[in-house]
Amino acid sequence: MNFYVAPAPAAGGGRGDPYSPSTGSSVRTLLTGVVNRFQPMTGDFAAAWLPSVLVPLVGIGLPAVAMALLFNVIEARD
Amino acid sequence: MTVTPVADPTVGNLATPVNSSWFTKAFINALPAYRPALSPNRRGLEVGMAHGFFLYGPFSICGPLRNTDYATTAGLLASIGLVSILTVCLSIYGTAGRGPNVQPPDATVDNPPADLFTKAGWAEFASGFWLGGCGGAAFAWFLAGTALVTPLVKIAGGVWSVG
């Protein structure tokens, strides 16, 4: 199942919005709907660049420092 | 060449063709980690050069930016990044507890370098490793940019259907 195929015209009636009750929402239509909602991962809130800095920092930088310090703690001999 | 106990027969430490044939001893003792009469910094330099040199290829040929103009630059920066991470790991290994584990003499290495397995020696080794790693990656980056090597890079890229 390739999520990145260009969305085909939605089956059944309605404006092709997969979430409108009138459309028989088959799995493909549902996924196509999800694909339509793909947005670049930024927002129009203040300092929209901040998540792209903090997420790697908290996800990679902080664990690396924590692991290094814990290594010293667990290997301490005196 | 038979299998014989290294010292005390009741201790399970055997000299076998794998760990004590002339080829194995010659090869292992010639490595920068065990070659006699080298300073720890010099050992780290040589080990780093080898690692930096071979890390550049996979990053530049198979890295995420392989099909862009920045493939070589990204490969160089990624190699330096990984060498830096490895250096941090070497450093915290050397500072933890009472310092690096002292390697005892065994069937392959008759006298492991004593000055390497100290806190100061290991710190020297780590700094040499970083310098050698960055130098090796830069040298590989420079070589891969020359007209002589570029065709080989394309062949390697073709092997992984990257080019």
mmCIF file of C-alpha atoms in Angstrom:
data_model
loop_
_atom_site.group_PDB
_atom_site.id
_atom_site.type_symbol
_atom_site.label_atom_id
_atom_site.label_comp_id
_atom_site.label_asym_id
_atom_site.label_seq_id
_atom_site.Cartn_x
_atom_site.Cartn_y
_atom_site.Cartn_z
ATOM 1 C CA MET A 1 0.000 0.000 0.000
ATOM 2 C CA ASN A 2 1.805 3.130 -1.178
ATOM 3 C CA PHE A 3 0.751 6.161 0.803
ATOM 4 C CA TYR A 4 2.399 8.608 -1.528
ATOM 5 C CA VAL A 5 0.401 7.925 -4.680
ATOM 6 C CA ALA A 6 -1.399 11.014 -5.971
ATOM 7 C CA PRO A 7 -4.918 10.904 -4.481
ATOM 8 C CA ALA A 8 -7.427 9.315 -6.884
ATOM 9 C CA PRO A 9 -10.919 10.860 -7.152
ATOM 10 C CA ALA A 10 -12.865 9.701 -4.083
ATOM 11 C CA ALA A 11 -15.366 6.903 -4.708
ATOM 12 C CA GLY A 12 -19.068 7.577 -4.091
ATOM 13 C CA GLY A 13 -20.858 10.918 -3.671
ATOM 14 C CA GLY A 14 -19.980 13.915 -1.504
ATOM 15 C CA ARG A 15 -17.153 16.425 -2.072
ATOM 16 C CA GLY A 16 -14.623 13.636 -1.863
ATOM 17 C CA ASP A 17 -14.071 14.500 1.754
ATOM 18 C CA PRO A 18 -13.472 11.075 3.244
ATOM 19 C CA TYR A 19 -14.863 12.101 6.586
ATOM 20 C CA SER A 20 -18.227 13.238 5.373
ATOM 21 C CA PRO A 21 -20.739 10.559 6.365
ATOM 22 C CA SER A 22 -22.246 10.482 2.907
ATOM 23 C CA THR A 23 -19.121 8.871 1.364
ATOM 24 C CA GLY A 24 -18.548 5.150 1.844
ATOM 25 C CA SER A 25 -15.153 5.654 3.523
ATOM 26 C CA SER A 26 -13.123 2.730 2.223
ATOM 27 C CA VAL A 27 -9.644 2.375 3.642
ATOM 28 C CA ARG A 28 -8.143 3.838 0.470
ATOM 29 C CA THR A 29 -10.356 6.915 0.626
ATOM 30 C CA LEU A 30 -9.504 7.330 4.286
ATOM 31 C CA LEU A 31 -5.767 7.153 3.546
ATOM 32 C CA THR A 32 -6.117 9.467 0.582
ATOM 33 C CA GLY A 33 -7.825 11.898 2.930
ATOM 34 C CA VAL A 34 -4.926 11.643 5.319
ATOM 35 C CA VAL A 35 -2.480 12.253 2.474
ATOM 36 C CA ASN A 36 -4.464 15.349 1.409
ATOM 37 C CA ARG A 37 -3.953 16.757 4.862
ATOM 38 C CA PHE A 38 -0.130 16.426 4.677
ATOM 39 C CA GLN A 39 1.331 19.711 5.669
ATOM 40 C CA PRO A 40 5.016 20.712 5.955
ATOM 41 C CA MET A 41 5.908 20.331 9.641
ATOM 42 C CA THR A 42 5.838 24.024 10.521
ATOM 43 C CA GLY A 43 3.137 26.210 11.876
ATOM 44 C CA ASP A 44 2.211 29.839 11.779
ATOM 45 C CA PHE A 45 2.638 30.225 15.525
ATOM 46 C CA ALA A 46 5.397 32.341 17.055
ATOM 47 C CA ALA A 47 8.974 31.022 16.622
ATOM 48 C CA ALA A 48 7.754 28.283 14.323
ATOM 49 C CA TRP A 49 11.385 27.201 13.868
ATOM 50 C CA LEU A 50 11.734 26.229 17.535
ATOM 51 C CA PRO A 51 10.345 22.671 17.328
ATOM 52 C CA SER A 52 12.802 21.787 14.588
ATOM 53 C CA VAL A 53 15.580 22.776 17.006
ATOM 54 C CA LEU A 54 14.217 21.438 20.278
ATOM 55 C CA VAL A 55 12.913 18.082 19.064
ATOM 56 C CA PRO A 56 16.334 16.803 17.908
ATOM 57 C CA LEU A 57 17.944 18.375 20.954
ATOM 58 C CA VAL A 58 15.592 16.651 23.383
ATOM 59 C CA GLY A 59 15.451 13.460 21.342
ATOM 60 C CA ILE A 60 19.143 12.987 20.592
ATOM 61 C CA GLY A 61 21.242 15.549 22.441
ATOM 62 C CA LEU A 62 19.748 15.138 25.863
ATOM 63 C CA PRO A 63 19.763 11.302 25.844
ATOM 64 C CA ALA A 64 23.400 11.353 24.718
ATOM 65 C CA VAL A 65 24.416 13.560 27.640
ATOM 66 C CA ALA A 66 22.296 11.526 30.059
ATOM 67 C CA MET A 67 23.812 8.257 28.835
ATOM 68 C CA ALA A 68 27.338 9.619 29.134
ATOM 69 C CA LEU A 69 26.769 10.814 32.701
ATOM 70 C CA LEU A 70 24.996 7.596 33.708
ATOM 71 C CA PHE A 71 27.873 5.606 32.232
ATOM 72 C CA ASN A 72 30.248 7.394 34.544
ATOM 73 C CA VAL A 73 27.928 6.753 37.485
ATOM 74 C CA ILE A 74 27.484 3.031 36.877
ATOM 75 C CA GLU A 75 31.183 2.501 36.192
ATOM 76 C CA ALA A 76 32.347 4.408 39.267
ATOM 77 C CA ARG A 77 34.551 2.259 41.497
ATOM 78 C CA ASP A 78 35.101 4.311 44.651
ATOM 79 C CA MET B 1 50.782 -26.132 14.836
ATOM 80 C CA THR B 2 48.795 -27.787 17.616
ATOM 81 C CA VAL B 3 46.574 -26.502 20.382
ATOM 82 C CA THR B 4 48.545 -26.081 23.602
ATOM 83 C CA PRO B 5 47.757 -24.404 26.926
ATOM 84 C CA VAL B 6 49.284 -20.918 27.178
ATOM 85 C CA ALA B 7 50.516 -21.415 30.725
ATOM 86 C CA ASP B 8 48.647 -23.333 33.419
ATOM 87 C CA PRO B 9 46.940 -26.347 31.797
ATOM 88 C CA THR B 10 44.128 -26.173 34.315
ATOM 89 C CA VAL B 11 43.247 -22.674 33.133
ATOM 90 C CA GLY B 12 41.177 -22.623 29.949
ATOM 91 C CA ASN B 13 43.573 -20.399 28.021
ATOM 92 C CA LEU B 14 44.730 -22.136 24.853
ATOM 93 C CA ALA B 15 47.183 -21.157 22.148
ATOM 94 C CA THR B 16 45.540 -22.158 18.869
ATOM 95 C CA PRO B 17 46.467 -21.523 15.230
ATOM 96 C CA VAL B 18 43.828 -18.754 15.208
ATOM 97 C CA ASN B 19 45.212 -16.712 18.068
ATOM 98 C CA SER B 20 48.885 -17.518 17.922
ATOM 99 C CA SER B 21 49.952 -18.530 14.406
ATOM 100 C CA TRP B 22 52.785 -16.460 12.960
ATOM 101 C CA PHE B 23 50.405 -14.641 10.599
ATOM 102 C CA THR B 24 47.966 -13.690 13.360
ATOM 103 C CA LYS B 25 50.715 -12.525 15.678
ATOM 104 C CA ALA B 26 52.414 -10.536 12.921
ATOM 105 C CA PHE B 27 49.177 -8.911 11.822
ATOM 106 C CA ILE B 28 47.770 -8.092 15.264
ATOM 107 C CA ASN B 29 51.054 -6.812 16.627
ATOM 108 C CA ALA B 30 51.517 -4.609 13.576
ATOM 109 C CA LEU B 31 48.215 -2.821 14.215
ATOM 110 C CA PRO B 32 48.582 0.724 15.541
ATOM 111 C CA ALA B 33 47.041 -0.303 18.852
ATOM 112 C CA TYR B 34 49.836 -2.789 19.591
ATOM 113 C CA ARG B 35 52.790 -1.784 17.459
ATOM 114 C CA PRO B 36 55.644 -1.198 19.870
ATOM 115 C CA ALA B 37 57.276 2.198 20.491
ATOM 116 C CA LEU B 38 54.342 4.413 19.564
ATOM 117 C CA SER B 39 52.881 7.106 21.806
ATOM 118 C CA PRO B 40 49.177 6.813 22.633
ATOM 119 C CA ASN B 41 48.474 9.969 20.655
ATOM 120 C CA ARG B 42 50.184 8.519 17.608
ATOM 121 C CA ARG B 43 48.210 5.294 17.980
ATOM 122 C CA GLY B 44 44.976 7.251 18.101
ATOM 123 C CA LEU B 45 45.999 9.279 15.071
ATOM 124 C CA GLU B 46 46.529 6.194 12.968
ATOM 125 C CA VAL B 47 43.377 4.446 14.155
ATOM 126 C CA GLY B 48 41.413 7.639 13.524
ATOM 127 C CA MET B 49 42.806 8.066 10.032
ATOM 128 C CA ALA B 50 41.657 4.603 9.052
ATOM 129 C CA HIS B 51 38.175 5.119 10.473
ATOM 130 C CA GLY B 52 37.702 8.602 9.045
ATOM 131 C CA PHE B 53 38.870 7.413 5.659
ATOM 132 C CA PHE B 54 36.470 4.484 5.365
ATOM 133 C CA LEU B 55 33.486 6.312 6.887
ATOM 134 C CA TYR B 56 33.386 8.942 4.142
ATOM 135 C CA GLY B 57 32.355 6.543 1.361
ATOM 136 C CA PRO B 58 29.107 5.149 2.779
ATOM 137 C CA PHE B 59 27.959 8.580 3.951
ATOM 138 C CA SER B 60 28.563 10.305 0.624
ATOM 139 C CA ILE B 61 27.425 7.457 -1.661
ATOM 140 C CA CYS B 62 24.494 6.092 0.303
ATOM 141 C CA GLY B 63 23.594 9.095 2.475
ATOM 142 C CA PRO B 64 20.283 10.960 2.322
ATOM 143 C CA LEU B 65 21.782 13.727 0.166
ATOM 144 C CA ARG B 66 23.457 11.317 -2.248
ATOM 145 C CA ASN B 67 21.549 12.541 -5.297
ATOM 146 C CA THR B 68 22.187 16.245 -4.673
ATOM 147 C CA ASP B 69 25.081 18.636 -5.268
ATOM 148 C CA TYR B 70 25.844 18.453 -1.551
ATOM 149 C CA ALA B 71 26.531 14.695 -1.487
ATOM 150 C CA THR B 72 30.278 15.076 -0.947
ATOM 151 C CA THR B 73 29.975 17.862 1.588
ATOM 152 C CA ALA B 74 27.281 16.014 3.496
ATOM 153 C CA GLY B 75 29.431 12.890 3.449
ATOM 154 C CA LEU B 76 32.382 14.790 4.892
ATOM 155 C CA LEU B 77 30.346 16.484 7.618
ATOM 156 C CA ALA B 78 28.597 13.243 8.538
ATOM 157 C CA SER B 79 31.931 11.432 8.840
ATOM 158 C CA ILE B 80 33.311 14.184 11.053
ATOM 159 C CA GLY B 81 30.130 14.045 13.109
ATOM 160 C CA LEU B 82 30.404 10.318 13.670
ATOM 161 C CA VAL B 83 34.130 10.576 14.435
ATOM 162 C CA SER B 84 33.288 13.204 17.042
ATOM 163 C CA ILE B 85 30.651 10.959 18.616
ATOM 164 C CA LEU B 86 33.142 8.086 18.690
ATOM 165 C CA THR B 87 35.695 10.359 20.313
ATOM 166 C CA VAL B 88 33.242 11.271 23.071
ATOM 167 C CA CYS B 89 32.613 7.576 23.632
ATOM 168 C CA LEU B 90 36.359 6.896 23.834
ATOM 169 C CA SER B 91 36.779 9.760 26.256
ATOM 170 C CA ILE B 92 34.078 8.732 28.691
ATOM 171 C CA TYR B 93 35.403 5.156 28.562
ATOM 172 C CA GLY B 94 38.777 6.471 29.643
ATOM 173 C CA THR B 95 37.464 8.614 32.478
ATOM 174 C CA ALA B 96 35.007 6.116 33.970
ATOM 175 C CA GLY B 97 35.945 4.281 37.153
ATOM 176 C CA ARG B 98 39.637 3.649 37.630
ATOM 177 C CA GLY B 99 40.461 4.210 33.979
ATOM 178 C CA PRO B 100 40.662 1.835 31.010
ATOM 179 C CA ASN B 101 40.805 -1.890 31.531
ATOM 180 C CA VAL B 102 44.464 -2.973 31.455
ATOM 181 C CA GLN B 103 44.849 -5.698 28.828
ATOM 182 C CA PRO B 104 46.833 -8.650 30.189
ATOM 183 C CA PRO B 105 49.476 -10.343 28.000
ATOM 184 C CA ASP B 106 47.978 -13.265 26.064
ATOM 185 C CA ALA B 107 48.763 -15.737 23.311
ATOM 186 C CA THR B 108 48.620 -13.052 20.620
ATOM 187 C CA VAL B 109 50.020 -9.883 22.157
ATOM 188 C CA ASP B 110 53.037 -10.600 24.347
ATOM 189 C CA ASN B 111 53.320 -7.148 25.936
ATOM 190 C CA PRO B 112 50.384 -4.798 25.395
ATOM 191 C CA PRO B 113 51.427 -1.127 25.570
ATOM 192 C CA ALA B 114 51.255 -0.189 29.264
ATOM 193 C CA ASP B 115 51.104 3.580 28.706
ATOM 194 C CA LEU B 116 47.979 3.258 26.547
ATOM 195 C CA PHE B 117 45.824 1.708 29.254
ATOM 196 C CA THR B 118 46.050 4.612 31.690
ATOM 197 C CA LYS B 119 43.683 7.556 32.066
ATOM 198 C CA ALA B 120 46.182 10.012 30.623
ATOM 199 C CA GLY B 121 47.244 7.672 27.863
ATOM 200 C CA TRP B 122 43.666 6.942 26.844
ATOM 201 C CA ALA B 123 42.832 10.648 26.760
ATOM 202 C CA GLU B 124 45.771 11.166 24.423
ATOM 203 C CA PHE B 125 44.547 8.274 22.306
ATOM 204 C CA ALA B 126 41.060 9.823 22.041
ATOM 205 C CA SER B 127 42.352 13.225 20.994
ATOM 206 C CA GLY B 128 44.636 11.642 18.414
ATOM 207 C CA PHE B 129 41.666 9.635 17.190
ATOM 208 C CA TRP B 130 39.610 12.768 16.602
ATOM 209 C CA LEU B 131 42.357 14.535 14.704
ATOM 210 C CA GLY B 132 43.133 11.462 12.638
ATOM 211 C CA GLY B 133 39.431 10.841 11.988
ATOM 212 C CA CYS B 134 38.826 14.324 10.663
ATOM 213 C CA GLY B 135 42.026 14.160 8.622
ATOM 214 C CA GLY B 136 41.131 10.777 7.152
ATOM 215 C CA ALA B 137 37.641 11.936 6.182
ATOM 216 C CA ALA B 138 39.022 15.114 4.617
ATOM 217 C CA PHE B 139 41.614 13.115 2.695
ATOM 218 C CA ALA B 140 38.950 10.734 1.394
ATOM 219 C CA TRP B 141 36.740 13.698 0.486
ATOM 220 C CA PHE B 142 39.649 15.280 -1.394
ATOM 221 C CA LEU B 143 40.557 12.041 -3.190
ATOM 222 C CA ALA B 144 36.972 11.310 -4.163
ATOM 223 C CA GLY B 145 36.831 14.705 -5.811
ATOM 224 C CA THR B 146 39.787 14.113 -8.099
ATOM 225 C CA ALA B 147 39.286 13.075 -11.735
ATOM 226 C CA LEU B 148 41.044 9.778 -11.073
ATOM 227 C CA VAL B 149 38.652 8.589 -8.367
ATOM 228 C CA THR B 150 35.375 10.137 -9.486
ATOM 229 C CA PRO B 151 34.676 7.305 -11.999
ATOM 230 C CA LEU B 152 35.134 4.785 -9.196
ATOM 231 C CA VAL B 153 32.672 6.716 -7.066
ATOM 232 C CA LYS B 154 30.152 6.493 -9.908
ATOM 233 C CA ILE B 155 30.743 2.737 -10.189
ATOM 234 C CA ALA B 156 30.233 2.324 -6.450
ATOM 235 C CA GLY B 157 27.129 4.497 -6.666
ATOM 236 C CA GLY B 158 25.884 2.295 -9.467
ATOM 237 C CA VAL B 159 26.294 -0.831 -7.365
ATOM 238 C CA TRP B 160 23.713 0.509 -4.943
ATOM 239 C CA SER B 161 21.676 2.026 -7.791
ATOM 240 C CA VAL B 162 22.318 5.430 -6.332
ATOM 241 C CA GLY B 163 24.059 7.232 -9.221
#
